[in-house]
Short mmCIF file of C-alpha atoms and ligand atoms in Angstrom, two decimals:
data_model
loop_
_atom_site.label_atom_id
_atom_site.label_comp_id
_atom_site.label_asym_id
_atom_site.label_seq_id
_atom_site.Cartn_x
_atom_site.Cartn_y
_atom_site.Cartn_z
CA MET A 1 -114.77 41.88 54.52
CA ARG A 2 -117.60 38.71 55.29
CA VAL A 3 -118.55 38.17 58.48
CA THR A 4 -121.78 35.10 58.80
CA MET A 5 -124.02 33.99 61.22
CA LEU A 6 -123.77 30.81 62.34
CA ASP A 7 -126.36 29.33 64.56
CA GLY A 8 -125.41 28.12 68.21
CA GLY A 9 -128.51 27.39 68.94
CA HIS A 10 -131.69 28.02 71.22
CA PHE A 11 -132.85 28.10 74.25
CA THR A 12 -135.78 28.87 75.96
CA SER A 13 -136.65 30.79 79.12
CA ALA A 14 -139.58 33.19 81.14
CA ALA A 15 -139.65 36.65 78.99
CA GLY A 16 -139.44 38.10 82.53
CA ILE A 17 -135.97 37.09 82.67
CA TRP A 18 -134.94 38.55 80.18
CA ARG A 19 -136.75 41.82 79.17
CA ARG A 20 -138.12 43.73 82.24
CA GLY A 21 -141.21 43.90 82.33
CA GLU A 22 -142.46 41.64 80.90
CA ASP A 23 -144.40 37.82 81.93
CA MET A 24 -142.43 35.71 83.80
CA GLY A 25 -144.97 32.84 82.63
CA ARG A 26 -144.17 33.38 78.84
CA ARG A 27 -141.78 32.07 77.98
CA VAL A 28 -139.53 32.55 74.70
CA ARG A 29 -137.10 30.18 72.21
CA TYR A 30 -133.78 32.81 71.79
CA PRO A 31 -131.82 32.23 68.96
CA VAL A 32 -128.48 31.10 70.45
CA PRO A 33 -125.51 33.50 67.39
CA ALA A 34 -121.88 32.62 66.71
CA TYR A 35 -120.43 35.05 64.47
CA LEU A 36 -117.60 34.50 61.99
CA ILE A 37 -115.45 37.32 60.54
CA GLU A 38 -113.65 36.52 57.71
CA VAL A 39 -110.93 39.68 56.32
CA GLY A 40 -107.86 39.12 54.97
CA GLU A 41 -105.42 35.26 55.15
CA GLU A 42 -108.31 36.36 59.80
CA ARG A 43 -110.59 33.82 60.09
CA ILE A 44 -111.71 34.83 63.34
CA LEU A 45 -114.68 32.72 65.32
CA VAL A 46 -116.96 34.76 68.16
CA ASP A 47 -118.51 33.50 70.43
CA THR A 48 -119.01 29.85 70.22
CA GLY A 49 -122.72 28.55 71.08
CA LEU A 50 -123.82 26.00 73.70
CA ASN A 51 -121.81 23.05 74.03
CA PRO A 52 -123.31 19.84 72.01
CA ASP A 53 -123.25 17.97 74.99
CA ALA A 54 -125.11 20.78 78.17
CA ALA A 55 -127.63 20.96 74.44
CA ALA A 56 -128.73 18.07 74.80
CA ASP A 57 -128.84 17.23 78.48
CA ALA A 58 -127.85 20.56 80.41
CA THR A 59 -128.15 19.12 84.00
CA ARG A 60 -125.98 16.64 83.52
CA HIS A 61 -123.38 18.95 81.76
CA TYR A 62 -122.76 21.36 84.98
CA GLU A 63 -123.68 19.52 87.14
CA GLY A 64 -124.35 21.32 89.93
CA SER A 65 -126.11 24.22 88.57
CA GLU A 66 -128.83 25.38 89.50
CA ALA A 67 -128.78 28.16 87.22
CA ILE A 68 -129.23 25.68 84.73
CA GLY A 69 -132.50 24.29 85.10
CA TYR A 70 -134.11 27.29 84.16
CA PHE A 71 -133.02 27.23 80.81
CA GLU A 72 -134.15 24.38 78.09
CA LEU A 73 -131.43 23.93 75.35
CA GLU A 74 -131.79 22.59 71.46
CA GLN A 75 -128.84 22.86 69.22
CA GLU A 76 -129.72 21.21 65.69
CA GLU A 77 -125.91 21.04 65.30
CA ALA A 78 -123.65 22.52 66.99
CA ILE A 79 -121.07 25.35 64.32
CA ASP A 80 -118.55 22.60 63.61
CA ARG A 81 -120.69 20.77 61.91
CA GLN A 82 -120.67 25.47 60.21
CA VAL A 83 -117.86 26.24 59.15
CA ASP A 84 -114.41 24.05 59.18
CA LEU A 85 -112.82 24.87 62.45
CA ASP A 86 -108.68 24.25 61.54
CA SER A 87 -109.13 26.78 59.22
CA LEU A 88 -110.02 29.56 61.79
CA THR A 89 -106.90 32.22 63.58
CA MET A 90 -108.55 32.65 66.71
CA VAL A 91 -111.47 32.80 69.44
CA VAL A 92 -113.40 36.34 70.28
CA LEU A 93 -114.94 35.77 73.35
CA THR A 94 -117.49 38.32 74.06
CA HIS A 95 -117.92 36.97 77.98
CA LEU A 96 -117.99 33.77 79.43
CA HIS A 97 -121.46 32.57 79.34
CA PHE A 98 -122.34 29.29 79.19
CA ASP A 99 -124.44 30.16 75.86
CA HIS A 100 -121.24 32.01 74.69
CA ALA A 101 -118.32 29.88 75.88
CA GLY A 102 -120.20 26.50 75.74
CA GLY A 103 -118.75 25.94 71.89
CA LEU A 104 -114.95 25.89 73.13
CA ALA A 105 -114.21 22.96 74.05
CA LEU A 106 -114.83 22.19 70.10
CA LEU A 107 -112.42 23.92 69.17
CA PRO A 108 -108.15 23.35 68.57
CA SER A 109 -106.46 22.46 71.11
CA THR A 110 -104.23 25.00 70.26
CA LEU A 111 -106.75 28.79 68.29
CA PRO A 112 -105.46 31.65 71.07
CA ILE A 113 -109.10 32.96 72.66
CA VAL A 114 -108.87 36.24 73.29
CA VAL A 115 -111.03 37.70 75.39
CA GLN A 116 -110.72 41.03 78.65
CA ARG A 117 -109.09 40.59 81.19
CA ARG A 118 -111.33 42.00 84.13
CA GLU A 119 -113.29 38.71 82.56
CA TRP A 120 -110.65 36.48 82.51
CA LYS A 121 -109.92 37.16 86.00
CA ALA A 122 -114.07 36.79 87.03
CA GLY A 123 -113.70 33.77 85.92
CA SER A 124 -111.73 32.40 88.31
CA ASP A 125 -113.08 34.41 90.84
CA PRO A 126 -115.76 32.29 93.15
CA GLU A 127 -117.97 35.17 94.28
CA ALA A 128 -118.54 35.94 90.68
CA ILE A 129 -118.97 32.94 89.08
CA ALA A 130 -121.46 32.56 91.46
CA ARG A 131 -122.94 36.25 90.61
CA ASN A 132 -122.72 35.70 86.81
CA PHE A 133 -123.96 32.17 86.42
CA PHE A 134 -120.62 31.26 84.90
CA GLN A 135 -119.90 27.21 84.39
CA PRO A 136 -116.39 27.92 84.87
CA ARG A 137 -116.42 23.82 82.74
CA ASP A 138 -117.38 25.71 79.38
CA TYR A 139 -114.55 27.89 79.49
CA GLU A 140 -111.41 25.37 82.22
CA GLY A 141 -108.10 24.23 80.57
CA VAL A 142 -107.37 26.45 78.34
CA ASP A 143 -105.49 29.15 80.59
CA ASP A 144 -102.37 28.24 78.21
CA ARG A 145 -103.94 30.18 74.66
CA VAL A 146 -105.73 33.01 76.46
CA VAL A 147 -104.96 36.31 74.87
CA LEU A 148 -105.80 38.80 77.47
CA VAL A 149 -107.28 43.22 76.37
CA ASP A 150 -107.71 46.18 78.77
CA GLY A 151 -110.15 47.75 77.32
CA ASP A 152 -111.30 48.85 73.79
CA HIS A 153 -108.60 47.10 71.40
CA ASP A 154 -107.50 47.28 68.11
CA LEU A 155 -107.83 43.52 67.28
CA LEU A 156 -105.03 43.04 64.38
CA GLY A 157 -103.35 46.53 64.12
CA ASP A 158 -105.35 47.39 60.70
CA GLY A 159 -108.76 49.30 62.27
CA SER A 160 -110.99 46.79 60.39
CA VAL A 161 -111.70 44.62 63.58
CA GLU A 162 -111.86 46.62 67.42
CA LEU A 163 -113.06 45.14 70.97
CA LEU A 164 -114.79 47.43 73.10
CA LEU A 165 -114.77 46.98 75.74
CA THR A 166 -119.11 47.52 76.96
CA PRO A 167 -119.64 45.64 80.31
CA GLY A 168 -122.14 45.06 82.72
CA HIS A 169 -123.48 42.47 81.15
CA THR A 170 -120.81 39.92 82.75
CA PRO A 171 -117.32 41.70 84.35
CA GLY A 172 -115.82 42.43 81.05
CA HIS A 173 -118.07 41.98 78.94
CA GLN A 174 -116.38 43.37 74.77
CA SER A 175 -118.69 43.90 71.66
CA VAL A 176 -117.07 44.00 67.89
CA ARG A 177 -116.74 46.34 65.67
CA VAL A 178 -116.52 44.93 61.83
CA GLY A 179 -115.53 48.01 59.83
CA VAL A 180 -116.88 51.16 60.20
CA GLY A 181 -121.26 49.82 59.52
CA LEU A 182 -121.68 46.53 61.59
CA ILE A 183 -121.43 46.60 65.72
CA ILE A 184 -121.64 42.47 66.95
CA GLY A 185 -123.16 44.13 70.50
CA GLY A 186 -123.39 40.09 72.76
CA ASP A 187 -125.08 41.55 75.14
CA VAL A 188 -124.99 44.22 76.56
CA THR A 189 -129.11 44.13 74.99
CA HIS A 190 -130.89 41.38 74.13
CA PHE A 191 -133.39 42.65 71.97
CA ALA A 192 -132.72 44.79 69.42
CA VAL A 193 -135.31 47.72 70.84
CA GLY A 194 -133.62 47.80 74.40
CA LEU A 195 -130.85 50.06 73.28
CA ASP A 196 -133.46 53.17 73.35
CA ASP A 197 -135.65 51.26 75.98
CA GLY A 198 -133.01 50.19 78.72
CA ARG A 199 -135.12 47.00 79.70
CA LEU A 200 -132.33 44.81 80.76
CA PRO A 201 -132.73 41.15 81.94
CA ILE A 202 -133.08 40.66 85.49
CA PHE A 203 -129.82 39.74 86.20
CA GLY A 204 -126.73 41.08 85.68
CA ASP A 205 -123.37 41.85 86.63
CA ASP A 206 -123.63 45.27 86.94
CA LEU A 207 -127.40 47.28 85.70
CA GLU A 208 -125.50 50.65 85.92
CA VAL A 209 -122.90 50.29 84.52
CA GLN A 210 -124.84 48.08 81.41
CA LEU A 211 -126.85 50.87 80.89
CA ALA A 212 -123.96 52.91 80.46
CA SER A 213 -122.30 50.55 78.12
CA ALA A 214 -126.01 49.84 76.11
CA GLU A 215 -125.86 53.72 75.63
CA ARG A 216 -121.94 54.10 74.02
CA LEU A 217 -123.50 51.30 71.29
CA ARG A 218 -127.32 53.57 71.13
CA GLY A 219 -124.67 56.27 69.67
CA TYR A 220 -122.65 54.29 67.42
CA ARG A 221 -125.81 52.76 66.30
CA ASP A 222 -127.60 56.87 66.84
CA GLY A 223 -124.23 57.53 63.57
CA GLY A 224 -125.64 55.08 61.31
CA VAL A 225 -123.71 51.23 62.22
CA ALA A 226 -125.91 48.39 62.66
CA VAL A 227 -125.43 47.08 66.20
CA ARG A 228 -126.93 43.24 66.46
CA PRO A 229 -127.64 42.40 69.75
CA GLY A 230 -127.44 38.89 71.71
CA HIS A 231 -130.29 37.16 71.78
CA ASP A 232 -133.80 38.48 69.97
CA PRO A 233 -135.42 36.61 67.72
CA GLU A 234 -136.93 38.94 65.21
CA VAL A 235 -133.67 40.65 64.22
CA LEU A 236 -130.35 37.06 64.16
CA VAL A 237 -131.08 35.39 61.67
CA PRO A 238 -128.43 33.16 60.87
CA GLY A 239 -126.18 33.64 57.24
CA PRO A 240 -124.24 37.45 55.33
CA VAL A 241 -124.64 39.87 57.47
CA ALA A 242 -123.21 42.91 55.86
CA VAL A 243 -120.46 44.90 57.31
CA GLY A 244 -122.03 48.28 55.93
ZN1 ZN B 301 -126.60 35.31 76.32
#
């Protein structure tokens, strides 16, 4: 079993948005990870990074979105330059935010997309779209290949990769356990220390629910599992990731 972190790009924005109590005047450059999981014949992409057109000109790509103005996006190379997309067998989305779903447009048009049912429902609910700053452009036109799951889910049926429902950041956010020693946490906490200090971003679908999800991941971590944070510049470096 092999896990590789890919470079999905970067966004730069005010530190205070992503960690309560930080300075709103200080700007920080955050990595956007995506992951390739290789197990047996399966090659699973977890999240897709930024859309390259959005990275080039976000206000044009997401025309009409005010929220996108809070981000400066960059991308050295999109994920199609880092992995042979035709070799993938499925993509798992932790959630529908643009830094996770934006690269869907690059993927082969037959590739199954695994997402939590409640996240997918929120993605077409105008109120939830507004509250969660979703960009429907990222995931339009893919309904016919979306595979919906409900709650924790044994992805391959052999226990090797498990989807964990970890809502709060968005309505149907999920994390991905790989083997016994690794969890790709998604954006349950943007920083590794967020599992301990609970200083979450200032926005989110449901903060209490998100804190409960952080508590759940903290339990795994305290049991010896390495939990990958969402956008921690200190932790997230592209390359091989130990599965444990
Ligand atoms: Zn994110």
